[in-house]
Tab-separated table of C-alpha atoms in Angstrom:
chain	number	residue	atom	x	y	z
A	25	SER	CA	160.397	268.550	15.977
A	26	ALA	CA	159.986	268.568	19.761
A	27	VAL	CA	161.755	266.126	22.025
A	28	ILE	CA	159.875	265.244	25.118
A	29	SER	CA	161.051	263.444	28.267
A	30	GLN	CA	158.982	262.184	31.093
A	31	LYS	CA	159.921	261.168	34.600
A	32	PRO	CA	159.574	258.619	36.071
A	33	SER	CA	159.300	256.242	33.220
A	34	ARG	CA	157.489	253.742	35.441
A	35	ASP	CA	156.462	253.289	38.999
A	36	ILE	CA	154.601	251.008	41.288
A	37	CYS	CA	152.707	252.767	43.900
A	38	GLN	CA	150.405	251.835	46.821
A	39	ARG	CA	146.765	252.619	46.946
A	40	GLY	CA	146.118	256.000	48.552
A	41	THR	CA	149.423	257.673	47.715
A	42	SER	CA	150.094	260.303	45.111
A	43	LEU	CA	152.616	260.356	42.301
A	44	THR	CA	153.817	263.394	40.377
A	45	ILE	CA	154.849	262.950	36.682
A	46	GLN	CA	157.073	265.349	35.012
A	47	CYS	CA	157.133	266.492	31.412
A	48	GLN	CA	160.035	268.395	29.916
A	49	VAL	CA	160.288	269.595	26.318
A	50	ASP	CA	163.400	270.775	24.558
A	51	SER	CA	161.638	273.824	23.101
A	52	GLN	CA	159.000	276.327	24.099
A	53	VAL	CA	155.540	275.341	23.313
A	54	THR	CA	152.283	277.038	24.006
A	55	MET	CA	150.035	274.079	24.802
A	56	MET	CA	150.859	270.785	26.449
A	57	PHE	CA	148.259	268.046	26.859
A	58	TRP	CA	148.044	265.016	29.280
A	59	TYR	CA	146.585	261.741	28.028
A	60	ARG	CA	145.856	258.547	29.786
A	61	GLN	CA	145.956	255.047	28.294
A	62	GLN	CA	144.406	252.399	30.418
A	63	PRO	CA	145.552	248.776	29.791
A	64	GLY	CA	144.588	247.608	26.398
A	65	GLN	CA	142.661	250.780	25.624
A	66	SER	CA	143.017	253.865	23.532
A	67	LEU	CA	144.316	257.260	24.622
A	68	THR	CA	141.977	259.635	26.451
A	69	LEU	CA	142.770	263.352	26.855
A	70	ILE	CA	142.897	264.279	30.644
A	71	ALA	CA	143.553	267.956	30.286
A	72	THR	CA	145.227	270.776	28.383
A	73	ALA	CA	147.965	272.716	30.149
A	74	ASN	CA	148.494	276.410	29.167
A	75	GLN	CA	151.287	278.425	30.725
A	76	GLY	CA	150.060	281.066	33.112
A	77	SER	CA	146.461	279.691	33.301
A	78	GLU	CA	144.631	276.884	34.939
A	79	ALA	CA	144.555	273.651	33.105
A	80	THR	CA	141.314	272.753	31.105
A	81	TYR	CA	139.980	269.418	32.157
A	82	GLU	CA	137.988	266.993	30.005
A	83	SER	CA	134.734	265.473	31.099
A	84	GLY	CA	135.390	262.894	33.683
A	85	PHE	CA	138.580	264.276	34.986
A	86	VAL	CA	138.815	266.736	37.915
A	87	ILE	CA	141.508	268.952	39.293
A	88	ASP	CA	141.380	267.426	42.697
A	89	LYS	CA	142.314	264.041	41.365
A	90	PHE	CA	144.763	265.154	38.500
A	91	PRO	CA	146.189	268.608	39.531
A	92	ILE	CA	148.484	269.945	36.865
A	93	SER	CA	151.117	272.694	36.948
A	94	ARG	CA	152.617	274.507	34.122
A	95	PRO	CA	155.239	276.855	35.529
A	96	ASN	CA	156.886	277.775	32.228
A	97	LEU	CA	156.750	277.021	28.425
A	98	THR	CA	158.930	273.971	28.510
A	99	PHE	CA	157.648	272.072	31.670
A	100	SER	CA	154.599	270.627	33.221
A	101	THR	CA	153.601	268.125	35.895
A	102	LEU	CA	150.661	265.895	36.450
A	103	THR	CA	149.854	264.521	39.873
A	104	VAL	CA	147.770	261.500	40.192
A	105	SER	CA	146.224	261.803	43.675
A	106	ASN	CA	144.878	259.210	46.152
A	107	MET	CA	145.588	256.500	43.737
A	108	SER	CA	143.424	253.356	43.396
A	109	PRO	CA	144.238	250.335	41.043
A	110	GLU	CA	141.906	251.777	38.473
A	111	ASP	CA	144.501	254.594	37.954
A	112	SER	CA	147.003	252.009	36.664
A	113	SER	CA	147.706	253.275	33.258
A	114	ILE	CA	150.306	254.900	30.920
A	115	TYR	CA	150.244	258.654	31.330
A	116	LEU	CA	151.536	260.514	28.243
A	117	CYS	CA	152.551	264.077	27.751
A	118	SER	CA	152.024	265.677	24.342
A	119	VAL	CA	152.796	269.009	22.706
A	120	THR	CA	152.013	270.637	19.430
A	121	ASP	CA	154.732	272.283	17.343
A	122	SER	CA	155.099	275.951	16.676
A	123	LEU	CA	152.925	275.714	13.612
A	124	ASP	CA	150.357	273.770	15.523
A	125	TYR	CA	150.342	271.007	13.070
A	126	GLU	CA	152.280	268.093	14.430
A	127	GLN	CA	151.639	266.599	17.744
A	128	TYR	CA	154.458	264.880	19.512
A	129	PHE	CA	154.297	262.524	22.495
A	130	GLY	CA	156.590	261.664	25.234
A	131	PRO	CA	157.607	258.143	25.996
A	132	GLY	CA	154.964	257.818	28.715
A	133	THR	CA	155.016	256.931	32.395
A	134	ARG	CA	153.712	253.437	33.128
A	135	LEU	CA	151.985	253.564	36.501
A	136	THR	CA	150.853	250.408	38.426
A	137	VAL	CA	148.794	250.819	41.643
A	138	THR	CA	148.700	248.060	43.986
B	103	ALA	CA	131.636	266.348	18.881
B	104	GLN	CA	134.308	264.496	16.933
B	105	LYS	CA	134.686	260.789	16.697
B	106	VAL	CA	137.083	258.306	15.192
B	107	THR	CA	136.040	254.646	14.493
B	108	GLN	CA	138.511	251.859	13.860
B	109	ALA	CA	136.241	248.885	13.458
B	110	GLN	CA	139.071	246.288	13.155
B	111	THR	CA	140.043	245.362	16.686
B	112	GLU	CA	142.804	242.918	15.687
B	113	ILE	CA	144.188	241.727	12.288
B	114	SER	CA	146.553	238.900	11.738
B	115	VAL	CA	148.422	238.417	8.477
B	116	VAL	CA	151.370	236.328	7.306
B	117	GLU	CA	154.575	238.205	6.503
B	118	LYS	CA	154.595	239.721	2.984
B	119	GLU	CA	150.774	240.066	2.850
B	120	ASP	CA	149.327	243.480	2.204
B	121	VAL	CA	147.047	244.707	4.873
B	122	THR	CA	144.689	247.721	5.164
B	123	LEU	CA	143.750	249.363	8.395
B	124	ASP	CA	140.284	251.204	8.303
B	125	CYS	CA	139.583	254.529	9.871
B	126	VAL	CA	136.289	256.409	9.684
B	127	TYR	CA	135.829	259.850	11.355
B	128	GLU	CA	133.103	262.261	12.198
B	129	THR	CA	133.580	266.020	12.607
B	130	ARG	CA	131.538	269.138	11.891
B	131	ASP	CA	134.478	271.227	11.182
B	132	THR	CA	135.736	271.942	7.735
B	133	THR	CA	139.279	272.322	8.829
B	134	TYR	CA	140.854	269.403	10.633
B	135	TYR	CA	143.863	267.157	10.704
B	136	LEU	CA	144.056	263.358	10.515
B	137	PHE	CA	146.892	261.350	12.023
B	138	TRP	CA	148.224	257.798	12.202
B	139	TYR	CA	150.386	256.567	14.954
B	140	LYS	CA	152.022	253.313	15.596
B	141	GLN	CA	152.376	251.928	19.122
B	142	PRO	CA	154.871	248.935	19.316
B	143	PRO	CA	155.089	246.700	22.317
B	144	SER	CA	157.423	249.043	23.906
B	145	GLY	CA	154.527	251.570	24.460
B	146	GLU	CA	155.830	254.703	22.746
B	147	LEU	CA	153.667	256.354	20.248
B	148	VAL	CA	155.411	256.670	16.814
B	149	PHE	CA	154.135	259.410	14.536
B	150	LEU	CA	153.391	258.110	10.972
B	151	ILE	CA	151.423	260.665	8.917
B	152	ARG	CA	149.493	263.877	9.303
B	153	ARG	CA	146.889	264.990	6.614
B	154	ASN	CA	144.902	268.186	6.613
B	155	SER	CA	141.270	268.296	5.404
B	156	PHE	CA	142.165	270.312	2.238
B	157	ASP	CA	144.650	267.785	0.905
B	158	GLU	CA	143.014	264.772	-0.454
B	159	GLN	CA	145.973	263.453	-2.304
B	160	ASN	CA	146.993	259.974	-1.360
B	161	GLU	CA	150.478	259.555	0.022
B	162	ILE	CA	152.980	256.794	-0.192
B	163	SER	CA	155.990	256.356	2.011
B	164	GLY	CA	157.958	253.261	1.356
B	165	ARG	CA	155.786	250.317	2.123
B	166	TYR	CA	153.051	252.548	3.639
B	167	SER	CA	150.395	254.289	1.887
B	168	TRP	CA	147.330	256.343	2.940
B	169	ASN	CA	143.933	256.864	1.197
B	170	PHE	CA	142.058	259.954	2.289
B	171	GLN	CA	138.500	260.212	1.058
B	172	LYS	CA	136.376	263.084	2.428
B	173	SER	CA	133.342	261.827	0.670
B	174	THR	CA	133.233	258.732	2.916
B	175	SER	CA	135.093	260.426	5.852
B	176	SER	CA	137.701	257.735	5.786
B	177	PHE	CA	141.488	257.744	6.165
B	178	ASN	CA	142.802	254.109	5.566
B	179	PHE	CA	146.246	252.997	5.937
B	180	THR	CA	147.798	250.245	3.851
B	181	ILE	CA	151.010	248.362	4.571
B	182	THR	CA	152.377	246.609	1.544
B	183	ALA	CA	154.433	243.495	1.978
B	184	SER	CA	154.046	243.427	5.805
B	185	GLN	CA	156.939	242.485	8.016
B	186	VAL	CA	157.203	241.124	11.476
B	187	VAL	CA	158.394	244.581	12.752
B	188	ASP	CA	155.108	246.021	11.629
B	189	SER	CA	153.363	244.111	14.515
B	190	ALA	CA	152.008	246.918	16.795
B	191	VAL	CA	148.812	248.742	17.641
B	192	TYR	CA	147.923	251.471	15.130
B	193	PHE	CA	145.888	254.467	16.077
B	194	CYS	CA	144.030	256.813	13.847
B	195	ALA	CA	143.380	260.244	15.317
B	196	LEU	CA	141.500	263.473	14.578
B	197	SER	CA	142.461	266.939	15.512
B	198	GLU	CA	140.214	269.975	15.254
B	199	PHE	CA	139.669	273.201	16.993
B	200	MET	CA	137.869	273.100	20.305
B	201	ASP	CA	135.709	275.806	21.911
B	202	THR	CA	138.588	277.345	23.575
B	203	GLY	CA	140.656	277.417	20.350
B	204	ARG	CA	143.012	274.655	21.421
B	205	ARG	CA	143.692	271.603	19.341
B	206	ALA	CA	143.729	268.176	20.929
B	207	LEU	CA	143.556	264.648	19.372
B	208	THR	CA	140.659	262.291	19.556
B	209	PHE	CA	141.916	258.707	19.093
B	210	GLY	CA	140.197	255.706	17.581
B	211	SER	CA	140.236	252.523	19.592
B	212	GLY	CA	143.148	251.116	17.768
B	213	THR	CA	143.872	248.103	15.581
B	214	ARG	CA	146.184	245.478	16.784
B	215	LEU	CA	148.159	244.116	13.837
B	216	GLN	CA	149.986	240.785	14.302
B	217	VAL	CA	152.330	239.876	11.404
B	218	GLN	CA	153.338	236.234	11.633
B	219	PRO	CA	156.618	235.034	10.083
């Protein structure tokens, strides 16, 4: 199984600023996913991050707002840009295992925008 | 497009009662995977089970059991003799291949289970 860590675990940010969330996996994985969970809601896929190529964004999410980097097979970052209170959510990093069956989640980053 | 429906928003039971969480899904693929995750108040997602579309055998793990029925597109989850520690939000999720070949999860809206002592 993959062990995923995320930094920071939580943060309180001011409106208009940006925050970069880091996701580190203890093994090499092909695909990494970023999800958002707004308060009291389910998880929504933001984008898929493949190493060496641009991230693929879901409908409603754009690169200017959520730029993603994937410099190698164990690491990715998600930036939440020009934040507003509506961006207050838990952001989760996720990976699939080598056989592409299980999907593992990081502990999440709890973001509050004031 | 795939879709997962968890019609039960919140369920409250008394400890030791059995409880079933419903999950209905929609997909056009013949190959897909179904998952259940638990999210306790601490917020982390805990993987409970994965089932592929070709395996309709029901599964039991301790107090947990899952009933997969392709004929009704359902993947229900039963907790027997519930305990206070079972209090959490439970998510059903579906995974299929997307147009780019990648696999991502579509989550249901979740069911909040409250187990009263």
